[in-house]
């Protein structure tokens, strides 16, 4: 990227600057100018403003004699001495605040401010620091300098400009520059003056053009909270979160993969009294329970984010994920982008190596929150309640606080993990933890009350979006994988997956897609309510169940739509993570006793002596007792495929006892808009009943393929209850009768041109069974994540032995 030479101007308007002007106006202002100049025509709305240049800052230092003051105080400073660092920073800042701004600078700022106001009354503005070394692809400078909001009038503006200049010498900024090898004299500060967006009357937040935890590049992650955006950035509020899938968004679909309601308990608004500029006020409970953004606003922000990312990627010549701040004006309803900078953590991580963390044992869960990163840390709890107790913090302790402050960064890097009461995945604690490679759990709520100083804990962020704080120092392991060394077998190696929260991270494993996605996990952990209880709420028994259902569905007047939306979001997360590879979703396969455990379920489920071979799978879908519930499942699948554009989603029918039953299920699906063959829809059948093998040719006429469920198939061939401890030794998928059945169905599938894979547990547990399947010519083997790598290597080796040719050297 070309960098233009220094400009002696004191003030430059945004439409006259761009990324080539970093040395003149700093990263923040250069980016604002770049967007105003190049992206306004593409629909990205950015508030107008101007930059007070780095030249103006240097002139201020020269004219006031501050250069010598700064050099003298920084000379010989020990950065590890927090008291000395604080004294040094304070002395420099006080000297800067006491100095007078040059007269020509004062005049230039007043003139530009009057032009920006375009009226008799001077407009309210945001005054933002913009250092010449910040917002670069290799240094985030997150929260290093100051921002002042709701500034009005020349006196307040000039005071804020001087305070921004002084913030170049906060303790954290001095420490950060030294850590990154930046000489203090080489870094200057520009100030951006930008019309305020009245988000105090609406909402604001941030948007990342990747998933901040896993580094998954195909989503936009948006956070939103009421009022001015500082609460989101500082982590003072638990914001709403939205994930939008970029590839199908660009194709014109509406792929909001996930919507999560945050507590949003406070909002930052203008304060008309006592010169305080802004203040926080409580948010009424009914507003907290609502999402801050409408779907069309979420999609608009996501489109803007992709436009911004594409522009900066083209400019940089390599992928450039972005960290964007946005605001909604409560007077006009318009959305604005108020900042954009390169994301500096996940974008720098190499993805040819993969480190996976896993607990080897579990203990009591003390608290949960939002996981940041995918690591595990442990140590003794140290509760920090303010800057006054920083000196007592010891390396290796677990930092616990209400929220973190930028001034804490020198000691944050010494922590084993970080836990906060407040904040979302884009707050200060989360951003800094990612940059430092620390596990963090934010938004716990009451961690400072639940945890005690000196208590030993394990902080686990390796179990999906929910971070868990376990009592004690639990054993865990770290697996390091060189992805370039993993071969690609001809047999497709796919994943078994249930938890949507783990999908983005698991997508980086070498895989050919998902051979079994389990709908039951999403229903039991996300939806939680029996679908029939939403269709017929009058039949739900018990005040407690009714109250819980009412709470879960509070945002919905159409209660069945809650089931559709929530299930669709969970499924969409799985389909998006592996797009465009196949994701084969098995439709609901709860047993009646499991369905009864869902909220409201007892009123709709019969009591059965043997639920394993009772009212389950395909038999439910067309039966009057569940037909309306299955309709909701179908609506959710249509939403994923048609509204979100995730046509890589394939569907699979479990426990289909007869060919006629298969036809009835397909007819039921077609009635609800899921017609096999339309829009590329493939429908598979589980092969888990001996009848599926014996009549494989007939089943092949109506389904696109088979997935062998070796657990149920073994149970029914051998007549063994797989849950019985007494006869457990007899249960073995390697039994000759089972293997003959499997070999037979593979032969029929091949002869009829149908796909066939296996998604049972056996290949994960027994390498010799995986070898048997490869020898029979199976198309795919779907494995649990923990068995994927070792089985991939074993299958590739076997294939080389069988055909005497090397496998593809690198997994695509």
mmCIF file with all atom_site columns, N, CA and C in Angstrom, residues 685-742:
data_model
loop_
_atom_site.group_PDB
_atom_site.id
_atom_site.type_symbol
_atom_site.label_atom_id
_atom_site.label_alt_id
_atom_site.label_comp_id
_atom_site.label_asym_id
_atom_site.label_entity_id
_atom_site.label_seq_id
_atom_site.pdbx_PDB_ins_code
_atom_site.Cartn_x
_atom_site.Cartn_y
_atom_site.Cartn_z
_atom_site.occupancy
_atom_site.B_iso_or_equiv
_atom_site.pdbx_formal_charge
_atom_site.auth_seq_id
_atom_site.auth_comp_id
_atom_site.auth_asym_id
_atom_site.auth_atom_id
_atom_site.pdbx_PDB_model_num
ATOM 1   N N  . UNK A 1 685 ? -31.784 -42.627 3.783  1.00 0.00 ? 685 UNK A N  1
ATOM 2   C CA . UNK A 1 685 ? -32.451 -43.437 4.796  1.00 0.00 ? 685 UNK A CA 1
ATOM 3   C C  . UNK A 1 685 ? -31.389 -44.107 5.654  1.00 0.00 ? 685 UNK A C  1
ATOM 4   N N  . UNK A 1 686 ? -31.643 -44.147 6.954  1.00 0.00 ? 686 UNK A N  1
ATOM 5   C CA . UNK A 1 686 ? -30.758 -44.892 7.839  1.00 0.00 ? 686 UNK A CA 1
ATOM 6   C C  . UNK A 1 686 ? -30.932 -46.381 7.564  1.00 0.00 ? 686 UNK A C  1
ATOM 7   N N  . UNK A 1 687 ? -29.821 -47.074 7.486  1.00 0.00 ? 687 UNK A N  1
ATOM 8   C CA . UNK A 1 687 ? -29.854 -48.540 7.355  1.00 0.00 ? 687 UNK A CA 1
ATOM 9   C C  . UNK A 1 687 ? -29.510 -49.093 8.728  1.00 0.00 ? 687 UNK A C  1
ATOM 10  N N  . UNK A 1 688 ? -30.550 -49.356 9.527  1.00 0.00 ? 688 UNK A N  1
ATOM 11  C CA . UNK A 1 688 ? -30.321 -49.757 10.914 1.00 0.00 ? 688 UNK A CA 1
ATOM 12  C C  . UNK A 1 688 ? -31.290 -50.846 11.362 1.00 0.00 ? 688 UNK A C  1
ATOM 13  N N  . UNK A 1 689 ? -32.082 -51.347 10.399 1.00 0.00 ? 689 UNK A N  1
ATOM 14  C CA . UNK A 1 689 ? -33.032 -52.429 10.656 1.00 0.00 ? 689 UNK A CA 1
ATOM 15  C C  . UNK A 1 689 ? -32.734 -53.520 9.636  1.00 0.00 ? 689 UNK A C  1
ATOM 16  N N  . UNK A 1 690 ? -32.740 -54.787 10.017 1.00 0.00 ? 690 UNK A N  1
ATOM 17  C CA . UNK A 1 690 ? -32.477 -55.841 9.027  1.00 0.00 ? 690 UNK A CA 1
ATOM 18  C C  . UNK A 1 690 ? -33.325 -55.712 7.761  1.00 0.00 ? 690 UNK A C  1
ATOM 19  N N  . UNK A 1 691 ? -34.555 -55.221 7.902  1.00 0.00 ? 691 UNK A N  1
ATOM 20  C CA . UNK A 1 691 ? -35.402 -55.046 6.723  1.00 0.00 ? 691 UNK A CA 1
ATOM 21  C C  . UNK A 1 691 ? -34.787 -54.076 5.725  1.00 0.00 ? 691 UNK A C  1
ATOM 22  N N  . UNK A 1 692 ? -34.039 -53.099 6.205  1.00 0.00 ? 692 UNK A N  1
ATOM 23  C CA . UNK A 1 692 ? -33.386 -52.155 5.297  1.00 0.00 ? 692 UNK A CA 1
ATOM 24  C C  . UNK A 1 692 ? -32.348 -52.854 4.428  1.00 0.00 ? 692 UNK A C  1
ATOM 25  N N  . UNK A 1 693 ? -31.719 -53.897 4.974  1.00 0.00 ? 693 UNK A N  1
ATOM 26  C CA . UNK A 1 693 ? -30.723 -54.653 4.215  1.00 0.00 ? 693 UNK A CA 1
ATOM 27  C C  . UNK A 1 693 ? -31.407 -55.631 3.267  1.00 0.00 ? 693 UNK A C  1
ATOM 28  N N  . UNK A 1 694 ? -32.374 -56.353 3.801  1.00 0.00 ? 694 UNK A N  1
ATOM 29  C CA . UNK A 1 694 ? -33.046 -57.388 3.004  1.00 0.00 ? 694 UNK A CA 1
ATOM 30  C C  . UNK A 1 694 ? -33.772 -56.776 1.807  1.00 0.00 ? 694 UNK A C  1
ATOM 31  N N  . UNK A 1 695 ? -34.366 -55.606 2.010  1.00 0.00 ? 695 UNK A N  1
ATOM 32  C CA . UNK A 1 695 ? -35.106 -54.928 0.932  1.00 0.00 ? 695 UNK A CA 1
ATOM 33  C C  . UNK A 1 695 ? -34.351 -53.724 0.405  1.00 0.00 ? 695 UNK A C  1
ATOM 34  N N  . UNK A 1 696 ? -33.032 -53.798 0.408  1.00 0.00 ? 696 UNK A N  1
ATOM 35  C CA . UNK A 1 696 ? -32.217 -52.650 0.018  1.00 0.00 ? 696 UNK A CA 1
ATOM 36  C C  . UNK A 1 696 ? -32.524 -52.175 -1.399 1.00 0.00 ? 696 UNK A C  1
ATOM 37  N N  . UNK A 1 697 ? -32.764 -53.100 -2.326 1.00 0.00 ? 697 UNK A N  1
ATOM 38  C CA . UNK A 1 697 ? -33.074 -52.685 -3.703 1.00 0.00 ? 697 UNK A CA 1
ATOM 39  C C  . UNK A 1 697 ? -34.348 -51.854 -3.753 1.00 0.00 ? 697 UNK A C  1
ATOM 40  N N  . UNK A 1 698 ? -35.357 -52.255 -2.989 1.00 0.00 ? 698 UNK A N  1
ATOM 41  C CA . UNK A 1 698 ? -36.618 -51.514 -2.970 1.00 0.00 ? 698 UNK A CA 1
ATOM 42  C C  . UNK A 1 698 ? -36.448 -50.143 -2.294 1.00 0.00 ? 698 UNK A C  1
ATOM 43  N N  . UNK A 1 699 ? -35.692 -50.100 -1.198 1.00 0.00 ? 699 UNK A N  1
ATOM 44  C CA . UNK A 1 699 ? -35.435 -48.810 -0.553 1.00 0.00 ? 699 UNK A CA 1
ATOM 45  C C  . UNK A 1 699 ? -34.630 -47.889 -1.482 1.00 0.00 ? 699 UNK A C  1
ATOM 46  N N  . UNK A 1 700 ? -33.749 -48.481 -2.286 1.00 0.00 ? 700 UNK A N  1
ATOM 47  C CA . UNK A 1 700 ? -32.929 -47.688 -3.207 1.00 0.00 ? 700 UNK A CA 1
ATOM 48  C C  . UNK A 1 700 ? -33.764 -47.008 -4.282 1.00 0.00 ? 700 UNK A C  1
ATOM 49  N N  . UNK A 1 701 ? -34.950 -47.520 -4.533 1.00 0.00 ? 701 UNK A N  1
ATOM 50  C CA . UNK A 1 701 ? -35.811 -46.919 -5.556 1.00 0.00 ? 701 UNK A CA 1
ATOM 51  C C  . UNK A 1 701 ? -36.396 -45.582 -5.089 1.00 0.00 ? 701 UNK A C  1
ATOM 52  N N  . UNK A 1 702 ? -36.516 -45.386 -3.778 1.00 0.00 ? 702 UNK A N  1
ATOM 53  C CA . UNK A 1 702 ? -37.189 -44.167 -3.302 1.00 0.00 ? 702 UNK A CA 1
ATOM 54  C C  . UNK A 1 702 ? -36.272 -43.221 -2.537 1.00 0.00 ? 702 UNK A C  1
ATOM 55  N N  . UNK A 1 703 ? -35.051 -43.683 -2.181 1.00 0.00 ? 703 UNK A N  1
ATOM 56  C CA . UNK A 1 703 ? -34.112 -42.818 -1.462 1.00 0.00 ? 703 UNK A CA 1
ATOM 57  C C  . UNK A 1 703 ? -32.823 -42.643 -2.262 1.00 0.00 ? 703 UNK A C  1
ATOM 58  N N  . UNK A 1 704 ? -32.093 -41.572 -1.949 1.00 0.00 ? 704 UNK A N  1
ATOM 59  C CA . UNK A 1 704 ? -30.858 -41.262 -2.681 1.00 0.00 ? 704 UNK A CA 1
ATOM 60  C C  . UNK A 1 704 ? -29.636 -41.983 -2.136 1.00 0.00 ? 704 UNK A C  1
ATOM 61  N N  . UNK A 1 705 ? -29.750 -42.550 -0.971 1.00 0.00 ? 705 UNK A N  1
ATOM 62  C CA . UNK A 1 705 ? -28.612 -43.242 -0.417 1.00 0.00 ? 705 UNK A CA 1
ATOM 63  C C  . UNK A 1 705 ? -28.921 -43.811 0.953  1.00 0.00 ? 705 UNK A C  1
ATOM 64  N N  . UNK A 1 706 ? -27.917 -44.519 1.497  1.00 0.00 ? 706 UNK A N  1
ATOM 65  C CA . UNK A 1 706 ? -28.049 -45.168 2.795  1.00 0.00 ? 706 UNK A CA 1
ATOM 66  C C  . UNK A 1 706 ? -26.934 -44.690 3.729  1.00 0.00 ? 706 UNK A C  1
ATOM 67  N N  . UNK A 1 707 ? -27.246 -44.637 5.013  1.00 0.00 ? 707 UNK A N  1
ATOM 68  C CA . UNK A 1 707 ? -26.222 -44.447 6.032  1.00 0.00 ? 707 UNK A CA 1
ATOM 69  C C  . UNK A 1 707 ? -26.414 -45.545 7.065  1.00 0.00 ? 707 UNK A C  1
ATOM 70  N N  . UNK A 1 708 ? -25.396 -46.359 7.194  1.00 0.00 ? 708 UNK A N  1
ATOM 71  C CA . UNK A 1 708 ? -25.497 -47.516 8.081  1.00 0.00 ? 708 UNK A CA 1
ATOM 72  C C  . UNK A 1 708 ? -25.365 -47.055 9.532  1.00 0.00 ? 708 UNK A C  1
ATOM 73  N N  . UNK A 1 709 ? -26.414 -47.316 10.323 1.00 0.00 ? 709 UNK A N  1
ATOM 74  C CA . UNK A 1 709 ? -26.367 -47.056 11.755 1.00 0.00 ? 709 UNK A CA 1
ATOM 75  C C  . UNK A 1 709 ? -25.985 -48.339 12.459 1.00 0.00 ? 709 UNK A C  1
ATOM 76  N N  . UNK A 1 710 ? -24.689 -48.540 12.660 1.00 0.00 ? 710 UNK A N  1
ATOM 77  C CA . UNK A 1 710 ? -24.217 -49.848 13.126 1.00 0.00 ? 710 UNK A CA 1
ATOM 78  C C  . UNK A 1 710 ? -24.686 -50.168 14.539 1.00 0.00 ? 710 UNK A C  1
ATOM 79  N N  . UNK A 1 711 ? -24.984 -49.173 15.356 1.00 0.00 ? 711 UNK A N  1
ATOM 80  C CA . UNK A 1 711 ? -25.423 -49.459 16.727 1.00 0.00 ? 711 UNK A CA 1
ATOM 81  C C  . UNK A 1 711 ? -26.767 -50.179 16.729 1.00 0.00 ? 711 UNK A C  1
ATOM 82  N N  . UNK A 1 712 ? -27.790 -49.558 16.102 1.00 0.00 ? 712 UNK A N  1
ATOM 83  C CA . UNK A 1 712 ? -29.106 -50.183 16.078 1.00 0.00 ? 712 UNK A CA 1
ATOM 84  C C  . UNK A 1 712 ? -29.108 -51.449 15.233 1.00 0.00 ? 712 UNK A C  1
ATOM 85  N N  . UNK A 1 713 ? -28.365 -51.433 14.127 1.00 0.00 ? 713 UNK A N  1
ATOM 86  C CA . UNK A 1 713 ? -28.348 -52.619 13.270 1.00 0.00 ? 713 UNK A CA 1
ATOM 87  C C  . UNK A 1 713 ? -27.787 -53.821 14.029 1.00 0.00 ? 713 UNK A C  1
ATOM 88  N N  . UNK A 1 714 ? -26.717 -53.618 14.780 1.00 0.00 ? 714 UNK A N  1
ATOM 89  C CA . UNK A 1 714 ? -26.138 -54.707 15.573 1.00 0.00 ? 714 UNK A CA 1
ATOM 90  C C  . UNK A 1 714 ? -27.133 -55.187 16.626 1.00 0.00 ? 714 UNK A C  1
ATOM 91  N N  . UNK A 1 715 ? -27.788 -54.260 17.280 1.00 0.00 ? 715 UNK A N  1
ATOM 92  C CA . UNK A 1 715 ? -28.765 -54.585 18.315 1.00 0.00 ? 715 UNK A CA 1
ATOM 93  C C  . UNK A 1 715 ? -29.882 -55.478 17.773 1.00 0.00 ? 715 UNK A C  1
ATOM 94  N N  . UNK A 1 716 ? -30.359 -55.145 16.580 1.00 0.00 ? 716 UNK A N  1
ATOM 95  C CA . UNK A 1 716 ? -31.508 -55.867 16.043 1.00 0.00 ? 716 UNK A CA 1
ATOM 96  C C  . UNK A 1 716 ? -31.106 -57.160 15.344 1.00 0.00 ? 716 UNK A C  1
ATOM 97  N N  . UNK A 1 717 ? -29.896 -57.228 14.826 1.00 0.00 ? 717 UNK A N  1
ATOM 98  C CA . UNK A 1 717 ? -29.436 -58.494 14.237 1.00 0.00 ? 717 UNK A CA 1
ATOM 99  C C  . UNK A 1 717 ? -29.163 -59.525 15.330 1.00 0.00 ? 717 UNK A C  1
ATOM 100 N N  . UNK A 1 718 ? -28.519 -59.080 16.411 1.00 0.00 ? 718 UNK A N  1
ATOM 101 C CA . UNK A 1 718 ? -28.150 -59.996 17.480 1.00 0.00 ? 718 UNK A CA 1
ATOM 102 C C  . UNK A 1 718 ? -29.216 -60.125 18.559 1.00 0.00 ? 718 UNK A C  1
ATOM 103 N N  . UNK A 1 719 ? -30.241 -59.252 18.501 1.00 0.00 ? 719 UNK A N  1
ATOM 104 C CA . UNK A 1 719 ? -31.285 -59.299 19.517 1.00 0.00 ? 719 UNK A CA 1
ATOM 105 C C  . UNK A 1 719 ? -30.776 -58.906 20.885 1.00 0.00 ? 719 UNK A C  1
ATOM 106 N N  . UNK A 1 720 ? -29.861 -57.922 20.923 1.00 0.00 ? 720 UNK A N  1
ATOM 107 C CA . UNK A 1 720 ? -29.230 -57.505 22.167 1.00 0.00 ? 720 UNK A CA 1
ATOM 108 C C  . UNK A 1 720 ? -29.652 -56.081 22.501 1.00 0.00 ? 720 UNK A C  1
ATOM 109 N N  . UNK A 1 721 ? -30.131 -55.877 23.723 1.00 0.00 ? 721 UNK A N  1
ATOM 110 C CA . UNK A 1 721 ? -30.418 -54.520 24.201 1.00 0.00 ? 721 UNK A CA 1
ATOM 111 C C  . UNK A 1 721 ? -29.082 -53.851 24.484 1.00 0.00 ? 721 UNK A C  1
ATOM 112 N N  . UNK A 1 722 ? -28.730 -52.846 23.679 1.00 0.00 ? 722 UNK A N  1
ATOM 113 C CA . UNK A 1 722 ? -27.405 -52.245 23.806 1.00 0.00 ? 722 UNK A CA 1
ATOM 114 C C  . UNK A 1 722 ? -27.239 -51.480 25.107 1.00 0.00 ? 722 UNK A C  1
ATOM 115 N N  . UNK A 1 723 ? -28.340 -51.210 25.820 1.00 0.00 ? 723 UNK A N  1
ATOM 116 C CA . UNK A 1 723 ? -28.255 -50.510 27.095 1.00 0.00 ? 723 UNK A CA 1
ATOM 117 C C  . UNK A 1 723 ? -28.182 -51.453 28.293 1.00 0.00 ? 723 UNK A C  1
ATOM 118 N N  . UNK A 1 724 ? -28.223 -52.743 28.034 1.00 0.00 ? 724 UNK A N  1
ATOM 119 C CA . UNK A 1 724 ? -28.215 -53.718 29.130 1.00 0.00 ? 724 UNK A CA 1
ATOM 120 C C  . UNK A 1 724 ? -26.784 -54.099 29.490 1.00 0.00 ? 724 UNK A C  1
ATOM 121 N N  . UNK A 1 725 ? -26.421 -53.925 30.752 1.00 0.00 ? 725 UNK A N  1
ATOM 122 C CA . UNK A 1 725 ? -25.080 -54.285 31.185 1.00 0.00 ? 725 UNK A CA 1
ATOM 123 C C  . UNK A 1 725 ? -24.881 -55.808 31.184 1.00 0.00 ? 725 UNK A C  1
ATOM 124 N N  . UNK A 1 726 ? -25.970 -56.550 31.403 1.00 0.00 ? 726 UNK A N  1
ATOM 125 C CA . UNK A 1 726 ? -25.845 -58.005 31.544 1.00 0.00 ? 726 UNK A CA 1
ATOM 126 C C  . UNK A 1 726 ? -25.416 -58.659 30.237 1.00 0.00 ? 726 UNK A C  1
ATOM 127 N N  . UNK A 1 727 ? -26.017 -58.222 29.118 1.00 0.00 ? 727 UNK A N  1
ATOM 128 C CA . UNK A 1 727 ? -25.692 -58.844 27.836 1.00 0.00 ? 727 UNK A CA 1
ATOM 129 C C  . UNK A 1 727 ? -24.748 -57.977 27.003 1.00 0.00 ? 727 UNK A C  1
ATOM 130 N N  . UNK A 1 728 ? -24.199 -56.930 27.617 1.00 0.00 ? 728 UNK A N  1
ATOM 131 C CA . UNK A 1 728 ? -23.309 -56.018 26.882 1.00 0.00 ? 728 UNK A CA 1
ATOM 132 C C  . UNK A 1 728 ? -22.145 -56.725 26.204 1.00 0.00 ? 728 UNK A C  1
ATOM 133 N N  . UNK A 1 729 ? -21.539 -57.759 26.812 1.00 0.00 ? 729 UNK A N  1
ATOM 134 C CA . UNK A 1 729 ? -20.400 -58.407 26.139 1.00 0.00 ? 729 UNK A CA 1
ATOM 135 C C  . UNK A 1 729 ? -20.756 -59.025 24.780 1.00 0.00 ? 729 UNK A C  1
ATOM 136 N N  . UNK A 1 730 ? -22.044 -59.318 24.556 1.00 0.00 ? 730 UNK A N  1
ATOM 137 C CA . UNK A 1 730 ? -22.448 -59.928 23.293 1.00 0.00 ? 730 UNK A CA 1
ATOM 138 C C  . UNK A 1 730 ? -22.537 -58.888 22.184 1.00 0.00 ? 730 UNK A C  1
ATOM 139 N N  . UNK A 1 731 ? -22.775 -57.621 22.570 1.00 0.00 ? 731 UNK A N  1
ATOM 140 C CA . UNK A 1 731 ? -22.937 -56.557 21.582 1.00 0.00 ? 731 UNK A CA 1
ATOM 141 C C  . UNK A 1 731 ? -21.578 -56.259 20.946 1.00 0.00 ? 731 UNK A C  1
ATOM 142 N N  . UNK A 1 732 ? -21.443 -56.559 19.646 1.00 0.00 ? 732 UNK A N  1
ATOM 143 C CA . UNK A 1 732 ? -20.172 -56.338 18.947 1.00 0.00 ? 732 UNK A CA 1
ATOM 144 C C  . UNK A 1 732 ? -20.444 -56.185 17.457 1.00 0.00 ? 732 UNK A C  1
ATOM 145 N N  . UNK A 1 733 ? -20.176 -54.992 16.936 1.00 0.00 ? 733 UNK A N  1
ATOM 146 C CA . UNK A 1 733 ? -20.421 -54.741 15.503 1.00 0.00 ? 733 UNK A CA 1
ATOM 147 C C  . UNK A 1 733 ? -19.556 -55.625 14.608 1.00 0.00 ? 733 UNK A C  1
ATOM 148 N N  . UNK A 1 734 ? -18.494 -56.208 15.176 1.00 0.00 ? 734 UNK A N  1
ATOM 149 C CA . UNK A 1 734 ? -17.600 -57.055 14.377 1.00 0.00 ? 734 UNK A CA 1
ATOM 150 C C  . UNK A 1 734 ? -18.084 -58.494 14.283 1.00 0.00 ? 734 UNK A C  1
ATOM 151 N N  . UNK A 1 735 ? -19.255 -58.776 14.882 1.00 0.00 ? 735 UNK A N  1
ATOM 152 C CA . UNK A 1 735 ? -19.844 -60.107 14.754 1.00 0.00 ? 735 UNK A CA 1
ATOM 153 C C  . UNK A 1 735 ? -20.034 -60.430 13.275 1.00 0.00 ? 735 UNK A C  1
ATOM 154 N N  . UNK A 1 736 ? -19.795 -61.683 12.920 1.00 0.00 ? 736 UNK A N  1
ATOM 155 C CA . UNK A 1 736 ? -19.835 -62.067 11.506 1.00 0.00 ? 736 UNK A CA 1
ATOM 156 C C  . UNK A 1 736 ? -21.204 -61.822 10.884 1.00 0.00 ? 736 UNK A C  1
ATOM 157 N N  . UNK A 1 737 ? -22.280 -62.029 11.641 1.00 0.00 ? 737 UNK A N  1
ATOM 158 C CA . UNK A 1 737 ? -23.625 -61.793 11.095 1.00 0.00 ? 737 UNK A CA 1
ATOM 159 C C  . UNK A 1 737 ? -23.809 -60.326 10.723 1.00 0.00 ? 737 UNK A C  1
ATOM 160 N N  . UNK A 1 738 ? -23.303 -59.444 11.579 1.00 0.00 ? 738 UNK A N  1
ATOM 161 C CA . UNK A 1 738 ? -23.413 -58.006 11.316 1.00 0.00 ? 738 UNK A CA 1
ATOM 162 C C  . UNK A 1 738 ? -22.584 -57.639 10.091 1.00 0.00 ? 738 UNK A C  1
ATOM 163 N N  . UNK A 1 739 ? -21.372 -58.158 10.021 1.00 0.00 ? 739 UNK A N  1
ATOM 164 C CA . UNK A 1 739 ? -20.493 -57.809 8.903  1.00 0.00 ? 739 UNK A CA 1
ATOM 165 C C  . UNK A 1 739 ? -21.068 -58.317 7.579  1.00 0.00 ? 739 UNK A C  1
ATOM 166 N N  . UNK A 1 740 ? -21.692 -59.484 7.600  1.00 0.00 ? 740 UNK A N  1
ATOM 167 C CA . UNK A 1 740 ? -22.283 -59.986 6.355  1.00 0.00 ? 740 UNK A CA 1
ATOM 168 C C  . UNK A 1 740 ? -23.433 -59.095 5.897  1.00 0.00 ? 740 UNK A C  1
ATOM 169 N N  . UNK A 1 741 ? -24.251 -58.656 6.840  1.00 0.00 ? 741 UNK A N  1
ATOM 170 C CA . UNK A 1 741 ? -25.352 -57.745 6.501  1.00 0.00 ? 741 UNK A CA 1
ATOM 171 C C  . UNK A 1 741 ? -24.815 -56.452 5.897  1.00 0.00 ? 741 UNK A C  1
ATOM 172 N N  . UNK A 1 742 ? -23.777 -55.899 6.506  1.00 0.00 ? 742 UNK A N  1
ATOM 173 C CA . UNK A 1 742 ? -23.212 -54.648 6.018  1.00 0.00 ? 742 UNK A CA 1
ATOM 174 C C  . UNK A 1 742 ? -22.598 -54.834 4.636  1.00 0.00 ? 742 UNK A C  1
#
